[in-house]
Coordinates of C-alpha atoms and ligand atoms in Angstrom, one line a residue:
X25 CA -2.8 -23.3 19.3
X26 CA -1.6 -19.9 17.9
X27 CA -4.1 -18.7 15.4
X28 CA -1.9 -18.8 11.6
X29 CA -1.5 -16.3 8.7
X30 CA -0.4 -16.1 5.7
X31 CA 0.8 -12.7 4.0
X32 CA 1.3 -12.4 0.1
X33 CA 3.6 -9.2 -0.4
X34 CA 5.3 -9.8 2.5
X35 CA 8.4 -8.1 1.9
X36 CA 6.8 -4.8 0.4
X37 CA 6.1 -1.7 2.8
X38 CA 2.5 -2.2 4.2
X39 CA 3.1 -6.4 4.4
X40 CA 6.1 -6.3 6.1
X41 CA 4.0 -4.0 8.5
X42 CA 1.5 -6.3 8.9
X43 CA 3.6 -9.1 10.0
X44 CA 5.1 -7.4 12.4
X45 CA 1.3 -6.4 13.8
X46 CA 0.3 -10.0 13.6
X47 CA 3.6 -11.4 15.2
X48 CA 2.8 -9.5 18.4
X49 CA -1.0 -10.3 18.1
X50 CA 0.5 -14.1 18.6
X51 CA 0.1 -15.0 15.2
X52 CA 1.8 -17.9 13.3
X53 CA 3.0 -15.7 10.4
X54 CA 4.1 -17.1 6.6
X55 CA 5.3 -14.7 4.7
X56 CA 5.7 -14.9 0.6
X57 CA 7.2 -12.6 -1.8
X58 CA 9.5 -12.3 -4.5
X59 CA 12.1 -10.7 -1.9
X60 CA 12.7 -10.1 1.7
X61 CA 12.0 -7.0 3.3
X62 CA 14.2 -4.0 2.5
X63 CA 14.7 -2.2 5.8
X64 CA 14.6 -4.5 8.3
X65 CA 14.7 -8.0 9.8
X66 CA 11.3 -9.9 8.8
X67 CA 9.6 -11.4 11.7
X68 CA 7.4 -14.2 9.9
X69 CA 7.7 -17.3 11.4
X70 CA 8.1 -18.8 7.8
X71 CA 9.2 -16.3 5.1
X72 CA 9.0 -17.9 1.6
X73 CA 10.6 -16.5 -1.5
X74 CA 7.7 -17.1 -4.5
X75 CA 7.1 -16.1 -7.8
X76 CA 3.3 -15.8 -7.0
X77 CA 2.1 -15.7 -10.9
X78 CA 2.8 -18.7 -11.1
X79 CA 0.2 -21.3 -9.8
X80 CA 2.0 -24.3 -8.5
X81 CA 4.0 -21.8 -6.1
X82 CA 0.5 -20.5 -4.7
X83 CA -0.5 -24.2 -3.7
X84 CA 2.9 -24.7 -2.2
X85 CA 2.8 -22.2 0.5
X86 CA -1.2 -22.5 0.7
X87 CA -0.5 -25.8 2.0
X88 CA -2.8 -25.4 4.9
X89 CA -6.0 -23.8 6.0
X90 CA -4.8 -20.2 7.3
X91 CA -7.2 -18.6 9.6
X92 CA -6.5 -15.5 7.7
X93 CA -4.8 -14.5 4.4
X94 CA -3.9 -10.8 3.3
X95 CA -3.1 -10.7 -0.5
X96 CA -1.1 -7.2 -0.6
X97 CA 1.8 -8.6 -4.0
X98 CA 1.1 -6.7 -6.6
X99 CA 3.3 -4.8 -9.4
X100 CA 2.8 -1.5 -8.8
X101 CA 4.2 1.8 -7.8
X102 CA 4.4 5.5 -7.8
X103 CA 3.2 7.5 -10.6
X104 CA 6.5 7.5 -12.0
X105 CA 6.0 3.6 -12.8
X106 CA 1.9 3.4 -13.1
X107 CA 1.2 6.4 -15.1
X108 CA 3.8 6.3 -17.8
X109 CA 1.9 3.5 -19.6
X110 CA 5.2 1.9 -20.2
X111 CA 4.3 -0.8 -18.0
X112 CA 0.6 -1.5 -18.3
X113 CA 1.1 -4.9 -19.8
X114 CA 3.0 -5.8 -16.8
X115 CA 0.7 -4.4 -14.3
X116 CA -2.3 -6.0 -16.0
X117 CA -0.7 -9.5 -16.4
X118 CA 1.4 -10.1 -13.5
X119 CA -1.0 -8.5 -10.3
X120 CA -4.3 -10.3 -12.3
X121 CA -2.6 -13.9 -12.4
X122 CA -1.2 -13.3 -8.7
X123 CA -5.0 -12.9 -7.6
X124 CA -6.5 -15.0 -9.8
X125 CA -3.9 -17.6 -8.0
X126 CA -4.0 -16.7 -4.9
X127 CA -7.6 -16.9 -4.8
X128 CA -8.0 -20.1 -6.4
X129 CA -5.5 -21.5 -3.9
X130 CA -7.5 -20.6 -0.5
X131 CA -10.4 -21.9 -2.5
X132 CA -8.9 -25.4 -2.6
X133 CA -7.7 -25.2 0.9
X134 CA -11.4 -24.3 1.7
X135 CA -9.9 -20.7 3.5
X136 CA -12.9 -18.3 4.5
X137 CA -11.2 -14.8 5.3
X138 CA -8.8 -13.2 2.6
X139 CA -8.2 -9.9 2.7
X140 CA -7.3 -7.8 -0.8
X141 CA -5.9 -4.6 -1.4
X142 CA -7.5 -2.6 -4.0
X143 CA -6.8 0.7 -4.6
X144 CA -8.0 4.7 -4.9
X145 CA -6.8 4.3 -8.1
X146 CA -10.3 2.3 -9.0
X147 CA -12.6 5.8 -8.9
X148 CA -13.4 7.3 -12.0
X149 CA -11.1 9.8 -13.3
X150 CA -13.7 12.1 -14.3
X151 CA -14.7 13.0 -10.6
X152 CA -11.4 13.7 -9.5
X153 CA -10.8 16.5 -12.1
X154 CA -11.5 19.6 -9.8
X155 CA -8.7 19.8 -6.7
X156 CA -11.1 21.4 -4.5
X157 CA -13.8 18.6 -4.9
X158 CA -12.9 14.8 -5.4
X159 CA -15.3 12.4 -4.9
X160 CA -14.2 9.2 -3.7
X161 CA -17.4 7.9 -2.4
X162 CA -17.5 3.8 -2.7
X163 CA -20.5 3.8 -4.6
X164 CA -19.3 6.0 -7.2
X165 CA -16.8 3.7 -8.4
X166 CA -19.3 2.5 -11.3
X167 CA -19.8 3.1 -14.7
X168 CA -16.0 3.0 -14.1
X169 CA -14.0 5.0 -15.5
X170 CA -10.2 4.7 -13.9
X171 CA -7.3 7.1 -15.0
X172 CA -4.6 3.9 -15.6
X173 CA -4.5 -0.1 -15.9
X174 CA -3.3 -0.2 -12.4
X175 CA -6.5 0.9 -11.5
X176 CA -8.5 -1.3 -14.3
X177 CA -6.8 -4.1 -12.8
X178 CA -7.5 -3.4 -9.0
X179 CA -11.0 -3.0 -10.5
X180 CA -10.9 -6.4 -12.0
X181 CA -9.9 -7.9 -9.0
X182 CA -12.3 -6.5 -6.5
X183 CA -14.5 -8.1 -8.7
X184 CA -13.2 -11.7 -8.6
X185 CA -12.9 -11.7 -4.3
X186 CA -15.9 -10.8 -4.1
X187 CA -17.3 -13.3 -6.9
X188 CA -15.5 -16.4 -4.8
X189 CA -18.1 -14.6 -2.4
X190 CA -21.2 -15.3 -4.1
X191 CA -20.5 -18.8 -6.0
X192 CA -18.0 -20.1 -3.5
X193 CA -19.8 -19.1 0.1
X194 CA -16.2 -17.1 0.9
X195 CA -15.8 -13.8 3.1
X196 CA -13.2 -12.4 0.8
X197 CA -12.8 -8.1 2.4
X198 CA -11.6 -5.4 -0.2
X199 CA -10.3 -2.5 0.8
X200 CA -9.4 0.6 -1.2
X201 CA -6.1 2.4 0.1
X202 CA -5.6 5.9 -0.1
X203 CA -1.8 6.8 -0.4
X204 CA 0.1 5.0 2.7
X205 CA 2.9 6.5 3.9
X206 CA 5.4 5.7 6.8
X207 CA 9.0 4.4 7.7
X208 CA 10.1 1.4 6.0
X209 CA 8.7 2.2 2.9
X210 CA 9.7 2.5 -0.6
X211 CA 12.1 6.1 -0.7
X212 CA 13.9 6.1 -4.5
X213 CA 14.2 4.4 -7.5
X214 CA 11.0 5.2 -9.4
X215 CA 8.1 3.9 -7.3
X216 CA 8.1 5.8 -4.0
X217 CA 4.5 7.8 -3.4
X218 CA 4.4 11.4 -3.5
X219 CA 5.0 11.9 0.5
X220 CA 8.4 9.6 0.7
X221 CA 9.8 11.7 -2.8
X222 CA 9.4 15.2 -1.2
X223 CA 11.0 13.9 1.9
X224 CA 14.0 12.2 -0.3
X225 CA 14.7 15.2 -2.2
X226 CA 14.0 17.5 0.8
X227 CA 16.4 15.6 3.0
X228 CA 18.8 15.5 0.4
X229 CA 18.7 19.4 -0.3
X230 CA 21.6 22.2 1.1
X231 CA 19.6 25.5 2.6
X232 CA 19.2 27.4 -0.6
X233 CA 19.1 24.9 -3.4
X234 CA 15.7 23.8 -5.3
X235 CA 13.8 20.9 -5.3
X236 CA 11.8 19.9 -8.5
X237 CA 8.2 18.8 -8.1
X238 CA 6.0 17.2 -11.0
X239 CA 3.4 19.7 -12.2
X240 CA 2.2 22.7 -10.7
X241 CA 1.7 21.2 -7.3
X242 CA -1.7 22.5 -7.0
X243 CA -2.7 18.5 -7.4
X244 CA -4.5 17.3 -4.0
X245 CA -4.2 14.1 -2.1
X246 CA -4.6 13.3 1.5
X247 CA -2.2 9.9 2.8
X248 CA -3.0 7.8 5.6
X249 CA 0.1 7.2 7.6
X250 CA 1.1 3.3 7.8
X251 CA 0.2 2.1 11.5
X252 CA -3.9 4.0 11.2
X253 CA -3.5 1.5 7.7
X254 CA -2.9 -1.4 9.7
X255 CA -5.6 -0.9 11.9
X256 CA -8.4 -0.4 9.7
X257 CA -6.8 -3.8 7.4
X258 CA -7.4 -5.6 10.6
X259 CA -10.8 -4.1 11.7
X260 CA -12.0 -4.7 8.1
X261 CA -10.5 -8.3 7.6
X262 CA -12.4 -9.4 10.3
X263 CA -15.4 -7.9 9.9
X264 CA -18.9 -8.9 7.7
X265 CA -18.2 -6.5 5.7
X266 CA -18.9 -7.7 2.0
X267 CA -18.1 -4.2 -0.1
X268 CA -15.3 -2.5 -0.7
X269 CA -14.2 0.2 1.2
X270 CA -12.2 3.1 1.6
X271 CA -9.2 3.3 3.9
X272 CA -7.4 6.4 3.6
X273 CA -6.9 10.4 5.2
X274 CA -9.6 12.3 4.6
X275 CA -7.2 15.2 5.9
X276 CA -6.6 17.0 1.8
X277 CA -3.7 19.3 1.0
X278 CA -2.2 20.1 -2.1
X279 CA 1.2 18.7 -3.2
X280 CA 2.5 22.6 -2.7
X281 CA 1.4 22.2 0.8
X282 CA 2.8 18.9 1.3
X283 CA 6.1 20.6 0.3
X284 CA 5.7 23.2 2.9
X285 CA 4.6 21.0 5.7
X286 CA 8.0 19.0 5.7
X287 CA 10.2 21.8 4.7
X288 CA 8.8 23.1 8.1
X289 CA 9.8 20.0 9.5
X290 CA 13.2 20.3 8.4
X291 CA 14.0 23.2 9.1
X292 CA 14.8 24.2 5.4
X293 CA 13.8 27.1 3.3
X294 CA 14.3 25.8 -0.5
X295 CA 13.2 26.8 -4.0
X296 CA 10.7 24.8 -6.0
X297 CA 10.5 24.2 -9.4
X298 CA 8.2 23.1 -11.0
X299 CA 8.5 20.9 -14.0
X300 CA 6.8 18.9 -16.1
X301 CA 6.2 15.4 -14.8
X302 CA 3.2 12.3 -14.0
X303 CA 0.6 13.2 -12.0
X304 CA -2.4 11.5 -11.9
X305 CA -5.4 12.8 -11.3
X306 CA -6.3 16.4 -10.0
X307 CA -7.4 15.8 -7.1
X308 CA -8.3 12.8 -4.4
X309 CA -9.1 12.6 -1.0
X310 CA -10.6 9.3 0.8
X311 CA -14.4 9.4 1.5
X312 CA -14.7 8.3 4.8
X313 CA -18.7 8.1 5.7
X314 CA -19.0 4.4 4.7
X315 CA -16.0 3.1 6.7
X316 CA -17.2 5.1 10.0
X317 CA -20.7 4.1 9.3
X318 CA -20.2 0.3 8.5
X319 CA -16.9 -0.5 11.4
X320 CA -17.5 2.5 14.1
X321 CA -13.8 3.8 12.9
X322 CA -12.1 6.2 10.7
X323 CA -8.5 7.2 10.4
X324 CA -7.9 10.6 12.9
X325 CA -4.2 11.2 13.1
X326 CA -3.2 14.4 11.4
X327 CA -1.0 14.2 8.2
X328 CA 1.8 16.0 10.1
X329 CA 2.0 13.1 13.3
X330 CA 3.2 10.7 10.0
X331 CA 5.4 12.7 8.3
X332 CA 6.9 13.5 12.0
X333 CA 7.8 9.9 12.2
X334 CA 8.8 9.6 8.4
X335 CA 11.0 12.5 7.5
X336 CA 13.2 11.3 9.7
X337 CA 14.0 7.8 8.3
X338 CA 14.4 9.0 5.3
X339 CA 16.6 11.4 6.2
X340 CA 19.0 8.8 7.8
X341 CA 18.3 6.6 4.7
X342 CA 19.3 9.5 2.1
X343 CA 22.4 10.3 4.4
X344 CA 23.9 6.4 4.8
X345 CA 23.3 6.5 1.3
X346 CA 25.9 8.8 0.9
X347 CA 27.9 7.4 3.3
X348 CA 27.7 10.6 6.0
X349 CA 26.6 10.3 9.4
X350 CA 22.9 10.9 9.3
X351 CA 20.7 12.1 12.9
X352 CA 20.0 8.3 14.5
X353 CA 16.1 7.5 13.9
X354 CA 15.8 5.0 16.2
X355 CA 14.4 1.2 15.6
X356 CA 15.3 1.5 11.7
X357 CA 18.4 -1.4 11.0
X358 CA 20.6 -0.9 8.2
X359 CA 19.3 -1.0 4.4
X360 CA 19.8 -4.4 2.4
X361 CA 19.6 -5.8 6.0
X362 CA 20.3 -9.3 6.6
X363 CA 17.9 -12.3 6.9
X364 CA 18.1 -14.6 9.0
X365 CA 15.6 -17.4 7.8
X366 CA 13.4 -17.9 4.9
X367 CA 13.4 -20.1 1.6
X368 CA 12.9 -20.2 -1.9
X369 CA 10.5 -22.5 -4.3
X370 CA 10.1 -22.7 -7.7
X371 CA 13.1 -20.7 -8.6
Ligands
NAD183 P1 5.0 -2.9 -2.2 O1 5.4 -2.8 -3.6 O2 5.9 -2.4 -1.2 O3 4.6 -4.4 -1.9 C1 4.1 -5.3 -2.8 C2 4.9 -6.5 -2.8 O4 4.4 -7.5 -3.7 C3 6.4 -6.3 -3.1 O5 7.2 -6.6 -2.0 C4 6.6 -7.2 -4.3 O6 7.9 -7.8 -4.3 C5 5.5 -8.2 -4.1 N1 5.3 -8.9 -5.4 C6 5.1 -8.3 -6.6 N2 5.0 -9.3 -7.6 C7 5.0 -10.5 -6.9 C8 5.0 -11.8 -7.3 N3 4.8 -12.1 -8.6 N4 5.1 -12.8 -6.4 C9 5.3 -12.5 -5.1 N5 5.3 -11.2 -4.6 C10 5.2 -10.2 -5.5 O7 3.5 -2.2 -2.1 P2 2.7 -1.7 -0.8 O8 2.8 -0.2 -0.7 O9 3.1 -2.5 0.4 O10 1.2 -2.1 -1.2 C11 0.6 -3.3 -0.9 C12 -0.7 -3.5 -1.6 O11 -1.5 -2.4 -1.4 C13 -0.5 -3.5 -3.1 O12 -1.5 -4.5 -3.6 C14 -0.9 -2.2 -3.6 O13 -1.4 -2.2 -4.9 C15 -2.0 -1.8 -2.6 N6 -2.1 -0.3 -2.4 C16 -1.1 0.4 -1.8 C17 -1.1 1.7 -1.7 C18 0.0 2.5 -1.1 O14 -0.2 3.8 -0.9 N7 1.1 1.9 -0.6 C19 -2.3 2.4 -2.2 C20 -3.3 1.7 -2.8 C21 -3.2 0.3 -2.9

């Protein structure tokens, strides 16, 4: 009998990934989110449209004792939607009760491996103030200190897996992502990542023009390209691993150089300007000693393989967007594409 998962976030960038990984591992897939994916076709056997804050929707589609679960639904987003503060009761309320319900839910159905999907966002803000010297390392998460409620929250929840760990004799693996990045993922409206922005307004630029980037673009960050993601989700899901642990690029550049790197790619010599914008913190790059150390395995690929494969897509998405012929990237459908199967509860 096929071994069965379920995916909550299903429909967002890295779950709809995910499915598509487990689909061609053999997998019986579920999926549940509040809505299907946005760039192409979901694969899940079962794709269930769920509001999952609220509890009797969790025991619906738990209905069953998963070999695996990956809890990736949460409210979140670029810095444009974290770090404004606007929407810290949001973030706070909505991805706590999806956890606290999601978790409660395997409990019941006595399920022994869920994955969760913490964040970078969790490290104390005061060791990411010099751009040159972040310091992500696991163990330094504590006496916490994050820069936004996003991370409090992701905090929070690391916390209650890996409680149901100790009272409830579960193997509940955290991980702590590191700016993902790839095809497929979110590209406008407010919560696209750094990488996916430049690319947007890069694409979108004549030879000539100026792009505007938020701060002085000195900020650092490395970003871990979506399919090295994946692999280290499934190496760490299934391992005994029972801390969290990074899962990022340990491959650094500046924001400025981020800019460079796909203008390269593009072929496109623009201005940039500067301006006044969110940023987060100064500087962050994933520690990668414990991941290598604990699984045999760190992320390799260089920063400029991903955006190789990304700057593309979003190029063809920026130029259907305005209705012109963009270059073909191939194996991307049509936006707002059509699903075939799936279902909604508790609407
Ligand atoms: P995403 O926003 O694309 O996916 C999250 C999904 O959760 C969305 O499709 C959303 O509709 C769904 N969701 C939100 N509220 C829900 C609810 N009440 N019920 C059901 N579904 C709901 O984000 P992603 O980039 O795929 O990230 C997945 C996970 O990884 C998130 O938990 C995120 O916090 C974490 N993470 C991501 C990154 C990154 O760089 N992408 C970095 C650190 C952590």
């Amino acid at each position: 009998m096929a071994r069965t998962a379920l995916i909550c976030g299903a429909g967002g960038f890295i779950g709809s990934h995910l499915v598509k990984r487990l689909k061609r591992e053999g997998f019986w897939v579920r999926g549940v989110d509040l809505k299907f994916p946005e760039f192409s076709e979901t694969e899940a056997d079962d794709f269930v449209i769920a509001d999952l804050r609220d509890q009797k929707n969790c025991s619906a589609v738990i209905d069953r004792r998963f070999d695996e679960v990956y809890q990736l639904a949460a409210d979140m987003g670029g810095a444009g939607y974290i770090f404004t503060g606007e929407h810290d009761a949001a973030i706070m309320h909505n991805s706590a009760s999806i956890n606290l319900n999601v978790l409660e839910g395997c409990k019941n159905r006595a399920i022994k491996h869920v994955f969760y999907s913490s964040s970078a966002c969790i490290y104390p803000a005061h060791n990411q103030t010099d751009p040159n010297d972040p310091f992500t390392r696991e163990d330094s998460a504590y006496p916490a200190n994050p820069d936004s409620d996003y991370g409090w929250e992701k905090l929070f929840s690391e916390r209650l897996y890996l409680s149901y760990n100790r009272n409830y004799g579960m193997q509940c693996r955290v991980a702590r992502y590191h700016n993902i990045f790839g095809p497929e993922g979110t590209w406008t409206g407010g919560r696209e990542k750094a990488p996916a922005a430049i690319c947007r307004k890069i694409a979108a630029a004549a030879d000539g023009d100026a792009i505007e980037v938020w701060g002085d673009g000195l900020q650092t960050r490395s970003f871990l390209y979506i399919d090295e993601c994946i692999d280290g989700t499934l190496r760490l899901a299934r391992s005994t691993v029972n801390v969290p642990v990074n899962i990022g690029s340990d491959e650094m550049v500046s924001i400025n150089e981020l800019v460079s790197m796909v203008m390269a790619l593009a072929g496109k010599q623009l201005e940039v300007r500067h301006i006044p914008g969110p940023m987060g913190v100064r500087g962050r790059t994933s520690h990668n000693e414990l991941i290598a150390k604990l699984l045999g395995w760190r992320p390799s690929a260089p920063l400029m393989q991903g955006l190789q494969e990304t700057y593309p897509w979003i190029e063809s998405q920026v130029m259907r967007s305005r209705g012109s012929n963009a270059r073909p990237y191939v194996g991307t459908a049509p936006r707002a594409v059509a699903q075939s199967h799936g279902h909604q509860i508790g609407a």
